[in-house]
Amino acid sequence: PYFRTDEFSKLMLENEMLLKKFLNASDTSRVVFLTGSGTAAMEAVVMNLFDKKDKVLVVNGGVFGNRFKELCDIHELNYWEIRLDYGEPLTEKHLKPYENKGFTGFLINVHETSTGVLYDMSLVSSFCLRNNLLLVADAISSFLADHYNMSQYGVNATILSSQKAIALPPGMSFIILDEKSQEKVKNNRVRSLYFDLKNYLKDGERGQTPYTPSVSTLIQLRKMLQKIDETGVDNLINNVASLAQDF
């Protein structure tokens, strides 16, 4: 169906409301609906939230941590890498050398999909809070599969995509921005048309996207989110856990 309609706008606003609810995001948070894979959202976040004045920490424990590193290289950010061995958990000893060193941002994949490691977000949250860091969390393969609470962890920007535990076809990614990260978006000059999130935030106020979205996936998204709302997030996560234990 044609998407520049009031009907589709209402659908999109409901999608935003339910995603925020399941993430326990603040009422003032906003959702950006980006037509592209999770990597597109990762790049958009790096471009819109950081510039060469920032000093960013990147947790690299596998393929997807390394992807954040590659994006920081491409966009010439000033960053330091916390390099972990295959399957190695992130601990206090990895973070201690970076205390009070003037860092401004922190990039992490909540679940490093390539190794199966689920990072301790309480540990990360405490570190970022103490050091006043903008915390970006790629929760693509952990959202609805593991407990994740955006407000509790103090996450400023969360990245999701359609094809993991949301169980939809690939092609859409979602960026949830709190007030602090929205300010960064509004004040950052981005040398891109498609990936400038200012346009998405503006059009999103009326339940629209600046460019043609994957309409069919977004219609399916509402149906799936309504179903999850009925059955409950905890029930879904428990079901995922039972399947995981079985395998």
One Martini backbone bead per residue (centre of mass of N, CA, C, O) as a GRO file, in nm:
protein
  247
    1PRO     BB    1   0.100   0.033   0.012
    2TYR     BB    2   0.059   0.348   0.054
    3PHE     BB    3   0.257   0.565   0.291
    4ARG     BB    4   0.130   0.871   0.253
    5THR     BB    5  -0.054   0.826   0.527
    6ASP     BB    6  -0.238   0.820   0.811
    7GLU     BB    7  -0.243   0.515   0.851
    8PHE     BB    8   0.069   0.473   0.843
    9SER     BB    9   0.142   0.670   1.068
   10LYS     BB   10  -0.003   0.514   1.294
   11LEU     BB   11   0.163   0.259   1.265
   12MET     BB   12   0.441   0.392   1.328
   13LEU     BB   13   0.369   0.504   1.611
   14GLU     BB   14   0.317   0.223   1.728
   15ASN     BB   15   0.593   0.106   1.682
   16GLU     BB   16   0.740   0.308   1.860
   17MET     BB   17   0.591   0.256   2.126
   18LEU     BB   18   0.660  -0.053   2.150
   19LEU     BB   19   0.965  -0.042   2.140
   20LYS     BB   20   0.996   0.138   2.391
   21LYS     BB   21   0.854  -0.051   2.586
   22PHE     BB   22   1.046  -0.307   2.550
   23LEU     BB   23   1.311  -0.123   2.629
   24ASN     BB   24   1.263   0.096   2.840
   25ALA     BB   25   1.224   0.373   2.731
   26SER     BB   26   1.191   0.685   2.719
   27ASP     BB   27   0.944   0.908   2.636
   28THR     BB   28   1.166   1.099   2.474
   29SER     BB   29   1.222   0.898   2.286
   30ARG     BB   30   1.341   0.783   1.961
   31VAL     BB   31   1.258   0.640   1.639
   32VAL     BB   32   1.449   0.502   1.380
   33PHE     BB   33   1.364   0.419   1.040
   34LEU     BB   34   1.580   0.200   0.861
   35THR     BB   35   1.661   0.116   0.532
   36GLY     BB   36   1.846  -0.150   0.647
   37SER     BB   37   2.077  -0.293   0.795
   38GLY     BB   38   2.250  -0.301   1.084
   39THR     BB   39   2.500  -0.163   0.958
   40ALA     BB   40   2.359   0.098   0.881
   41ALA     BB   41   2.301   0.180   1.175
   42MET     BB   42   2.589   0.183   1.275
   43GLU     BB   43   2.684   0.406   1.082
   44ALA     BB   44   2.479   0.625   1.154
   45VAL     BB   45   2.566   0.653   1.449
   46VAL     BB   46   2.862   0.726   1.408
   47MET     BB   47   2.802   0.984   1.230
   48ASN     BB   48   2.585   1.136   1.437
   49LEU     BB   49   2.744   1.113   1.739
   50PHE     BB   50   3.030   1.161   1.597
   51ASP     BB   51   3.358   1.314   1.600
   52LYS     BB   52   3.685   1.438   1.601
   53LYS     BB   53   3.641   1.537   1.913
   54ASP     BB   54   3.620   1.260   1.994
   55LYS     BB   55   3.649   0.982   2.245
   56VAL     BB   56   3.657   0.635   2.170
   57LEU     BB   57   3.523   0.325   2.277
   58VAL     BB   58   3.598  -0.018   2.163
   59VAL     BB   59   3.448  -0.328   2.154
   60ASN     BB   60   3.656  -0.619   2.051
   61GLY     BB   61   3.519  -0.968   2.017
   62GLY     BB   62   3.465  -0.957   1.693
   63VAL     BB   63   3.304  -0.899   1.408
   64PHE     BB   64   3.115  -0.661   1.530
   65GLY     BB   65   3.330  -0.505   1.680
   66ASN     BB   66   3.502  -0.463   1.423
   67ARG     BB   67   3.290  -0.291   1.276
   68PHE     BB   68   3.316  -0.046   1.453
   69LYS     BB   69   3.612  -0.001   1.393
   70GLU     BB   70   3.584   0.041   1.087
   71LEU     BB   71   3.398   0.290   1.111
   72CYS     BB   72   3.603   0.465   1.263
   73ASP     BB   73   3.810   0.464   1.037
   74ILE     BB   74   3.641   0.580   0.801
   75HIS     BB   75   3.550   0.842   1.000
   76GLU     BB   76   3.799   0.941   1.166
   77LEU     BB   77   3.818   0.856   1.457
   78ASN     BB   78   3.888   0.887   1.801
   79TYR     BB   79   4.020   0.569   1.904
   80TRP     BB   80   3.980   0.284   2.125
   81GLU     BB   81   4.072  -0.062   2.177
   82ILE     BB   82   3.904  -0.346   2.312
   83ARG     BB   83   4.070  -0.644   2.303
   84LEU     BB   84   3.936  -0.967   2.253
   85ASP     BB   85   3.917  -1.277   2.283
   86TYR     BB   86   3.781  -1.558   2.205
   87GLY     BB   87   3.520  -1.562   2.440
   88GLU     BB   88   3.583  -1.310   2.601
   89PRO     BB   89   3.513  -1.136   2.868
   90LEU     BB   90   3.410  -0.847   3.014
   91THR     BB   91   3.602  -0.655   3.248
   92GLU     BB   92   3.733  -0.445   3.478
   93LYS     BB   93   4.031  -0.468   3.369
   94HIS     BB   94   3.963  -0.345   3.083
   95LEU     BB   95   3.855  -0.054   3.199
   96LYS     BB   96   4.057   0.078   3.402
   97PRO     BB   97   4.264   0.230   3.198
   98TYR     BB   98   3.998   0.441   3.115
   99GLU     BB   99   3.986   0.608   3.354
  100ASN     BB  100   3.981   0.939   3.339
  101LYS     BB  101   4.058   0.997   2.994
  102GLY     BB  102   3.835   1.166   2.815
  103PHE     BB  103   3.601   1.013   2.729
  104THR     BB  104   3.277   1.018   2.521
  105GLY     BB  105   3.259   0.711   2.410
  106PHE     BB  106   3.062   0.392   2.362
  107LEU     BB  107   3.111   0.073   2.195
  108ILE     BB  108   2.864  -0.201   2.178
  109ASN     BB  109   2.791  -0.546   2.177
  110VAL     BB  110   2.593  -0.711   2.370
  111HIS     BB  111   2.608  -0.942   2.144
  112GLU     BB  112   2.853  -1.148   2.018
  113THR     BB  113   2.758  -1.334   1.758
  114SER     BB  114   3.035  -1.481   1.670
  115THR     BB  115   3.070  -1.610   1.991
  116GLY     BB  116   2.822  -1.570   2.222
  117VAL     BB  117   2.878  -1.319   2.386
  118LEU     BB  118   2.753  -1.177   2.689
  119TYR     BB  119   2.755  -0.880   2.815
  120ASP     BB  120   2.807  -0.668   3.094
  121MET     BB  121   2.592  -0.400   3.131
  122SER     BB  122   2.638  -0.308   3.422
  123LEU     BB  123   2.938  -0.253   3.392
  124VAL     BB  124   2.918  -0.051   3.158
  125SER     BB  125   2.726   0.150   3.288
  126SER     BB  126   2.906   0.236   3.526
  127PHE     BB  127   3.141   0.341   3.359
  128CYS     BB  128   2.982   0.556   3.190
  129LEU     BB  129   2.872   0.715   3.430
  130ARG     BB  130   3.145   0.795   3.565
  131ASN     BB  131   3.255   0.914   3.259
  132ASN     BB  132   3.044   1.045   3.073
  133LEU     BB  133   2.925   0.848   2.846
  134LEU     BB  134   2.828   0.765   2.532
  135LEU     BB  135   2.596   0.499   2.490
  136VAL     BB  136   2.637   0.232   2.253
  137ALA     BB  137   2.396  -0.030   2.155
  138ASP     BB  138   2.410  -0.342   2.009
  139ALA     BB  139   2.088  -0.536   2.011
  140ILE     BB  140   2.020  -0.730   1.775
  141SER     BB  141   2.080  -1.036   1.923
  142SER     BB  142   1.919  -0.962   2.217
  143PHE     BB  143   1.654  -0.865   2.149
  144LEU     BB  144   1.415  -1.088   2.288
  145ALA     BB  145   1.652  -1.300   2.410
  146ASP     BB  146   1.733  -1.086   2.624
  147HIS     BB  147   1.777  -0.892   2.876
  148TYR     BB  148   1.674  -0.540   2.814
  149ASN     BB  149   1.752  -0.205   2.958
  150MET     BB  150   1.790   0.111   2.868
  151SER     BB  151   1.754   0.273   3.135
  152GLN     BB  152   1.917   0.099   3.335
  153TYR     BB  153   2.190   0.125   3.142
  154GLY     BB  154   2.213   0.412   3.007
  155VAL     BB  155   2.129   0.419   2.711
  156ASN     BB  156   2.144   0.636   2.426
  157ALA     BB  157   2.185   0.401   2.194
  158THR     BB  158   1.987   0.174   2.001
  159ILE     BB  159   2.033  -0.127   1.806
  160LEU     BB  160   1.826  -0.267   1.549
  161SER     BB  161   1.668  -0.556   1.384
  162SER     BB  162   1.440  -0.762   1.202
  163GLN     BB  163   1.597  -1.075   1.185
  164LYS     BB  164   1.573  -1.174   1.466
  165ALA     BB  165   1.367  -1.192   1.736
  166ILE     BB  166   1.146  -1.046   1.563
  167ALA     BB  167   1.105  -1.228   1.300
  168LEU     BB  168   1.189  -1.089   1.026
  169PRO     BB  169   1.273  -0.966   0.757
  170PRO     BB  170   1.515  -0.827   0.611
  171GLY     BB  171   1.583  -0.440   0.592
  172MET     BB  172   1.548  -0.338   0.892
  173SER     BB  173   1.622  -0.063   1.112
  174PHE     BB  174   1.673   0.049   1.463
  175ILE     BB  175   1.686   0.371   1.636
  176ILE     BB  176   1.732   0.454   1.977
  177LEU     BB  177   1.686   0.785   2.114
  178ASP     BB  178   1.777   0.992   2.334
  179GLU     BB  179   1.814   1.313   2.422
  180LYS     BB  180   2.124   1.326   2.402
  181SER     BB  181   2.144   1.199   2.111
  182GLN     BB  182   1.960   1.402   1.971
  183GLU     BB  183   2.147   1.645   2.014
  184LYS     BB  184   2.380   1.532   1.852
  185VAL     BB  185   2.233   1.517   1.585
  186LYS     BB  186   2.151   1.825   1.562
  187ASN     BB  187   2.479   1.923   1.598
  188ASN     BB  188   2.565   1.739   1.360
  189ARG     BB  189   2.766   1.715   1.076
  190VAL     BB  190   2.651   1.540   0.787
  191ARG     BB  191   2.796   1.368   0.499
  192SER     BB  192   2.472   1.303   0.425
  193LEU     BB  193   2.158   1.209   0.323
  194TYR     BB  194   2.050   0.921   0.421
  195PHE     BB  195   2.223   0.939   0.720
  196ASP     BB  196   2.059   1.183   0.823
  197LEU     BB  197   1.876   1.191   1.123
  198LYS     BB  198   1.721   1.459   1.120
  199ASN     BB  199   1.505   1.375   0.909
  200TYR     BB  200   1.384   1.139   1.076
  201LEU     BB  201   1.293   1.300   1.324
  202LYS     BB  202   1.104   1.494   1.178
  203ASP     BB  203   0.920   1.283   1.024
  204GLY     BB  204   0.851   1.106   1.285
  205GLU     BB  205   0.639   1.296   1.417
  206ARG     BB  206   0.426   1.185   1.169
  207GLY     BB  207   0.499   0.883   1.083
  208GLN     BB  208   0.767   0.916   0.902
  209THR     BB  209   0.984   0.901   0.619
  210PRO     BB  210   1.202   1.048   0.393
  211TYR     BB  211   1.210   0.760   0.273
  212THR     BB  212   1.159   0.469   0.135
  213PRO     BB  213   1.029   0.205   0.284
  214SER     BB  214   0.968  -0.114   0.417
  215VAL     BB  215   0.649  -0.162   0.424
  216SER     BB  216   0.595  -0.466   0.478
  217THR     BB  217   0.776  -0.486   0.733
  218LEU     BB  218   0.617  -0.270   0.903
  219ILE     BB  219   0.353  -0.426   0.909
  220GLN     BB  220   0.471  -0.678   1.044
  221LEU     BB  221   0.576  -0.538   1.296
  222ARG     BB  222   0.309  -0.468   1.426
  223LYS     BB  223   0.205  -0.756   1.451
  224MET     BB  224   0.438  -0.859   1.629
  225LEU     BB  225   0.417  -0.647   1.861
  226GLN     BB  226   0.126  -0.715   1.938
  227LYS     BB  227   0.185  -1.009   2.015
  228ILE     BB  228   0.394  -0.947   2.237
  229ASP     BB  229   0.203  -0.771   2.410
  230GLU     BB  230   0.016  -1.012   2.480
  231THR     BB  231   0.242  -1.229   2.590
  232GLY     BB  232   0.517  -1.111   2.651
  233VAL     BB  233   0.851  -1.068   2.689
  234ASP     BB  234   0.925  -1.285   2.901
  235ASN     BB  235   0.802  -1.524   2.747
  236LEU     BB  236   0.985  -1.501   2.501
  237ILE     BB  237   1.258  -1.530   2.648
  238ASN     BB  238   1.196  -1.808   2.777
  239ASN     BB  239   1.166  -1.954   2.506
  240VAL     BB  240   1.449  -1.902   2.403
  241ALA     BB  241   1.592  -2.043   2.642
  242SER     BB  242   1.472  -2.328   2.595
  243LEU     BB  243   1.588  -2.364   2.312
  244ALA     BB  244   1.885  -2.324   2.388
  245GLN     BB  245   1.902  -2.560   2.590
  246ASP     BB  246   1.826  -2.781   2.393
  247PHE     BB  247   2.073  -2.721   2.192
   0.00000   0.00000   0.00000
